[in-house]
mmCIF file of C-alpha atoms in Angstrom:
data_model
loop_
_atom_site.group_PDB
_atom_site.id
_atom_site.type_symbol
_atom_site.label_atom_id
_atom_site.label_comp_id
_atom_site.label_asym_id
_atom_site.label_seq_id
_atom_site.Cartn_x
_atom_site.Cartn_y
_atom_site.Cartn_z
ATOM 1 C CA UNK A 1 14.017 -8.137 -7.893
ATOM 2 C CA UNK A 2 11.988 -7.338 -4.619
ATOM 3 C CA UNK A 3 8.829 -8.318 -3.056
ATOM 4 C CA UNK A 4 6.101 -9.387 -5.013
ATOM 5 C CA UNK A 5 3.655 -10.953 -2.237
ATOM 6 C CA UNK A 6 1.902 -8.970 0.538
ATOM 7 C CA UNK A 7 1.126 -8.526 4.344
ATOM 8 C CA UNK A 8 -1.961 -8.663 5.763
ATOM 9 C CA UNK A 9 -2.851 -6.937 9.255
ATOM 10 C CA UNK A 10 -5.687 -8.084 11.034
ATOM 11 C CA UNK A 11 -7.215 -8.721 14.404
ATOM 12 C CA UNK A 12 -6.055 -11.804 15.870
ATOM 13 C CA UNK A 13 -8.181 -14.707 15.258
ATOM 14 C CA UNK A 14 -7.859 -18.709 15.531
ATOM 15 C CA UNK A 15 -6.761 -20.793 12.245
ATOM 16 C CA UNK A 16 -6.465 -17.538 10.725
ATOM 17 C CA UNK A 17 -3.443 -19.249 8.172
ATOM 18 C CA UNK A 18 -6.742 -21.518 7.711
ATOM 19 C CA UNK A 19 -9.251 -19.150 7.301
ATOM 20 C CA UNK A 20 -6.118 -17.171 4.493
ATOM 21 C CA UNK A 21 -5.525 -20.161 2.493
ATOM 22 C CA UNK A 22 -9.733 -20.782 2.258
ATOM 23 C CA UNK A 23 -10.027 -16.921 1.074
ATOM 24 C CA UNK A 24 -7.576 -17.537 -1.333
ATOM 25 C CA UNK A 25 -4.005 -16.366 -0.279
ATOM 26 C CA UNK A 26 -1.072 -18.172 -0.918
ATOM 27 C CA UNK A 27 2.017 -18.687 0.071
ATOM 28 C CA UNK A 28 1.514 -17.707 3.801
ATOM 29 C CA UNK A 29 4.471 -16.554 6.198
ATOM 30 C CA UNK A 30 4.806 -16.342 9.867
ATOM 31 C CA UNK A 31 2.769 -14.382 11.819
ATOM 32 C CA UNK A 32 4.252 -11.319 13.615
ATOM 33 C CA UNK A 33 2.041 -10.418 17.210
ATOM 34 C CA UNK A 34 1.271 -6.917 17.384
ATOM 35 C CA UNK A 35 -0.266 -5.136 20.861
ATOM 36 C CA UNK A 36 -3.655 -4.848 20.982
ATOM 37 C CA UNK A 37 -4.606 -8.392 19.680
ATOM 38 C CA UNK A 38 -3.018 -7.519 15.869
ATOM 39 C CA UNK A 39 -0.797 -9.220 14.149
ATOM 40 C CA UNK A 40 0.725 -9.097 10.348
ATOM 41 C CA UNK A 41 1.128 -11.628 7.873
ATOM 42 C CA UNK A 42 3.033 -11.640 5.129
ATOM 43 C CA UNK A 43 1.998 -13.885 2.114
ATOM 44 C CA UNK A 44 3.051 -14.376 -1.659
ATOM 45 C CA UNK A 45 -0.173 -13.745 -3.577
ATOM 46 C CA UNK A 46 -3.373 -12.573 -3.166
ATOM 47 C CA UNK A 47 -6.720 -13.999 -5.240
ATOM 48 C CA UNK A 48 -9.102 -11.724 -6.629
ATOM 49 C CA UNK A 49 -11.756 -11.234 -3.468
ATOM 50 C CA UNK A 50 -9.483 -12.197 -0.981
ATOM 51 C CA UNK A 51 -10.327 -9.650 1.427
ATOM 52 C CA UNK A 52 -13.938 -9.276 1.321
ATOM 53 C CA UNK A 53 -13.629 -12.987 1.884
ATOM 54 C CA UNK A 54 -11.297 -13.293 4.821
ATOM 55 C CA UNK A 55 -13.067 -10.242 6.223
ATOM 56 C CA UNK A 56 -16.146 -12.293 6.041
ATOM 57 C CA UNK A 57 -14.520 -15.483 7.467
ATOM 58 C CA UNK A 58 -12.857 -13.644 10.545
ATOM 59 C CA UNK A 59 -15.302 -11.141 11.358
ATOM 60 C CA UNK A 60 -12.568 -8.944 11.840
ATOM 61 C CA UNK A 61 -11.131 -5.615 10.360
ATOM 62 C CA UNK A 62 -8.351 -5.620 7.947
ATOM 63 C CA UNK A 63 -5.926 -4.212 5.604
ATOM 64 C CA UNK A 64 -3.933 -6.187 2.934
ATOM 65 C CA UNK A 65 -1.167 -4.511 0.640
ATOM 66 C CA UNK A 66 0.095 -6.514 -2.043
ATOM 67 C CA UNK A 67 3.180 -5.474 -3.287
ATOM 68 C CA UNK A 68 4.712 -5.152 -7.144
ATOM 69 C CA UNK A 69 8.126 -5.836 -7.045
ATOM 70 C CA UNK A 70 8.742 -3.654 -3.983
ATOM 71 C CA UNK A 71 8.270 -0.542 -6.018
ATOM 72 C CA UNK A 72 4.423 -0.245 -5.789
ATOM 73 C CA UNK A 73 2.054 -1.273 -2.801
ATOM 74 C CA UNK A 74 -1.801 -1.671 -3.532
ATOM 75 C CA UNK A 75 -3.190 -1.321 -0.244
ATOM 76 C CA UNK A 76 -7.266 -3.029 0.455
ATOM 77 C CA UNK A 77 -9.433 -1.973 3.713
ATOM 78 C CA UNK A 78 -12.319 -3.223 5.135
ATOM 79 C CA UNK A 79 -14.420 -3.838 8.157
ATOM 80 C CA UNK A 80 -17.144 -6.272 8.923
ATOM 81 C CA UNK A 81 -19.615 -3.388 8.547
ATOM 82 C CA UNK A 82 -18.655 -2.809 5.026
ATOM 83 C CA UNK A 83 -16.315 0.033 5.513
ATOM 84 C CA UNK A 84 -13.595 0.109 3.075
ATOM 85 C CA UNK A 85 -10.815 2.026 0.880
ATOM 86 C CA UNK A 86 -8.419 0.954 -1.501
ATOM 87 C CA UNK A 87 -5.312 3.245 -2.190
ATOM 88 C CA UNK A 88 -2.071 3.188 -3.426
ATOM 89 C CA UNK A 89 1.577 3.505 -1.952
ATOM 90 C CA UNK A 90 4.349 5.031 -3.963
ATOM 91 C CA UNK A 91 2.765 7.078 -6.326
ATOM 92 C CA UNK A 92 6.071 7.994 -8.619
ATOM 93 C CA UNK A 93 7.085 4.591 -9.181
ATOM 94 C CA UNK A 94 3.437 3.353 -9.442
ATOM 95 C CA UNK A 95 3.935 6.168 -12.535
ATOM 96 C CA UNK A 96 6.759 4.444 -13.910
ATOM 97 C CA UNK A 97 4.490 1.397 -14.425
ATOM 98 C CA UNK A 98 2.184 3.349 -16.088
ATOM 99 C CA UNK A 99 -0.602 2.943 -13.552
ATOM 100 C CA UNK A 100 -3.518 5.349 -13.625
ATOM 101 C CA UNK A 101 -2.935 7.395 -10.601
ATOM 102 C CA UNK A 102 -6.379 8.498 -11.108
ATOM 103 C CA UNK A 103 -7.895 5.644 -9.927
ATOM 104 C CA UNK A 104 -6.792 5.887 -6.539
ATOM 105 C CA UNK A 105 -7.148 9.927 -6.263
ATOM 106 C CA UNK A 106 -6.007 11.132 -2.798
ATOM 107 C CA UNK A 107 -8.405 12.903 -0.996
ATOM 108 C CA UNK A 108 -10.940 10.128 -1.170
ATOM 109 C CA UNK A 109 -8.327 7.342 0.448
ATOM 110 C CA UNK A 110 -7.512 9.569 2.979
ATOM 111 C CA UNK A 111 -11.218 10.017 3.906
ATOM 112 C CA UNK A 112 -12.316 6.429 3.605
ATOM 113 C CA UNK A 113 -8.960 5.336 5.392
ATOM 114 C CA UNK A 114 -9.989 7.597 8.169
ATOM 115 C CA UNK A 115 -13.551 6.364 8.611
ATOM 116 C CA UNK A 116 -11.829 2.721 8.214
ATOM 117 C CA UNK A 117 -9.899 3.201 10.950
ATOM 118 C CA UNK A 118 -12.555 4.576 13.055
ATOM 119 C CA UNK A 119 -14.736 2.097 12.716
ATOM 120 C CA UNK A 120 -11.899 -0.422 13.613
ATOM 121 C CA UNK A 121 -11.466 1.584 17.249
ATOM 122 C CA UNK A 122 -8.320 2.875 16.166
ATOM 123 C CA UNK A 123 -7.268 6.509 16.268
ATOM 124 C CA UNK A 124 -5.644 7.770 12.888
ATOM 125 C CA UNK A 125 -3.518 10.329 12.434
ATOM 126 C CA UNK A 126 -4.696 12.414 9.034
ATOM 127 C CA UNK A 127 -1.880 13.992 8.006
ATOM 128 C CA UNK A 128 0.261 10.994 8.523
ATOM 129 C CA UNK A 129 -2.128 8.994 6.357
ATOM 130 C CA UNK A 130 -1.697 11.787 3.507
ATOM 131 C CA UNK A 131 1.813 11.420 3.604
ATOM 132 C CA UNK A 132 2.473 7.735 3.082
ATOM 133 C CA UNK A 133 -0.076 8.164 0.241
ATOM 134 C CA UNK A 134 1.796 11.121 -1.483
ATOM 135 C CA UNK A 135 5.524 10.084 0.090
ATOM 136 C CA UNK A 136 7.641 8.124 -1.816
ATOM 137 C CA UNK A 137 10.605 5.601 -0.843
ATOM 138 C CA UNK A 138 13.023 2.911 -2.281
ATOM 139 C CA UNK A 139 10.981 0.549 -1.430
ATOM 140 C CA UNK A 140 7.286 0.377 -0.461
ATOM 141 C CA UNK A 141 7.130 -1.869 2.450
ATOM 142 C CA UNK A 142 8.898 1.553 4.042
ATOM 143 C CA UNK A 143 5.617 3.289 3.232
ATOM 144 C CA UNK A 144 3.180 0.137 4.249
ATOM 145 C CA UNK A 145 4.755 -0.107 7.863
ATOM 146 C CA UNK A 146 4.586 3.746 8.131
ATOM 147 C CA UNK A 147 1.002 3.430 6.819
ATOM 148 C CA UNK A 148 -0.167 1.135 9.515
ATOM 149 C CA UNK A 149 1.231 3.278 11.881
ATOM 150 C CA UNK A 150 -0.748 6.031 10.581
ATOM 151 C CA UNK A 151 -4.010 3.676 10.638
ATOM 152 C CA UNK A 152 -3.145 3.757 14.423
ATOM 153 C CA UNK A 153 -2.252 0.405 14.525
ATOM 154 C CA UNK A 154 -0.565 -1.049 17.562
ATOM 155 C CA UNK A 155 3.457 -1.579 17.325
ATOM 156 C CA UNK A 156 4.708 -5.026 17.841
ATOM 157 C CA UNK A 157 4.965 -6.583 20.979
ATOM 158 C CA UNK A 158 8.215 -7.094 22.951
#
């Protein structure tokens, strides 16, 4: 059985294991530092609202993908400003499930993830985007880390 929590990438802010755990995320993990002033954190469950909540709280940009059993990520954007997309990673297991692709149609999370990252001050890269949200892999933590990349997040830091 695989992963059935999530990571969270946001800008680095104070108490922000606090400021999780108030917006309703459980189960909180280390933090990894990114450059740039990001960082990740993985966590085992996500309430309903957690985002728009933490997003609220922080003040700060962010992306969470929670994960179904490693086969499936369910990725959430947004930005102070309101900004947002939803999407989904691993489209041909997500199948298997029986989860309406149509509700997370392409084109549109490609666009909103582009004008999310934008309005984060990061520079995307489109076609990158387009291909962790078609691509598939064993396992779709493979797809979230190349995802972020594709946001034009910052790697880790040494």
């Amino acid at each position: 059985m695989g992963n059935s929590g999530g990571s969270l990438t946001t800008r680095a802010t104070r108490e922000l294991h606090g400021l999780m755990r108030e917006a309703g995320l459980t189960g909180i993990d280390d933090t990894e530092a990114l450059a740039e002033d990001w960082q990740v954190t993985d966590f085992s469950d996500a309430g309903q609202r957690s985002l728009s909540a933490l997003v609220q709280r922080t003040g700060t940009p962010a992306v969470l993908v929670s994960f179904h059993d490693s086969d499936v990520g369910f990725i959430e954007a947004l930005t102070p400003d309101g900004i947002g997309w939803e999407g989904l990673l691993n489209r041909e297991m997500a199948e298997s499930y029986e989860i309406p692709l149509e509700h997370f149609p392409i084109e549109s999370a490609v666009a909103d993830a582009l004008a999310w990252s934008a309005a984060a001050g990061l520079t995307p890269d489109e076609e990158a985007i387009r291909h962790t949200l078609t691509g598939s892999a064993l396992f779709a933590e493979e797809l979230s880390s190349a995802l972020m990349v594709a946001l034009g997040l910052p790697r880790a830091t040494s």
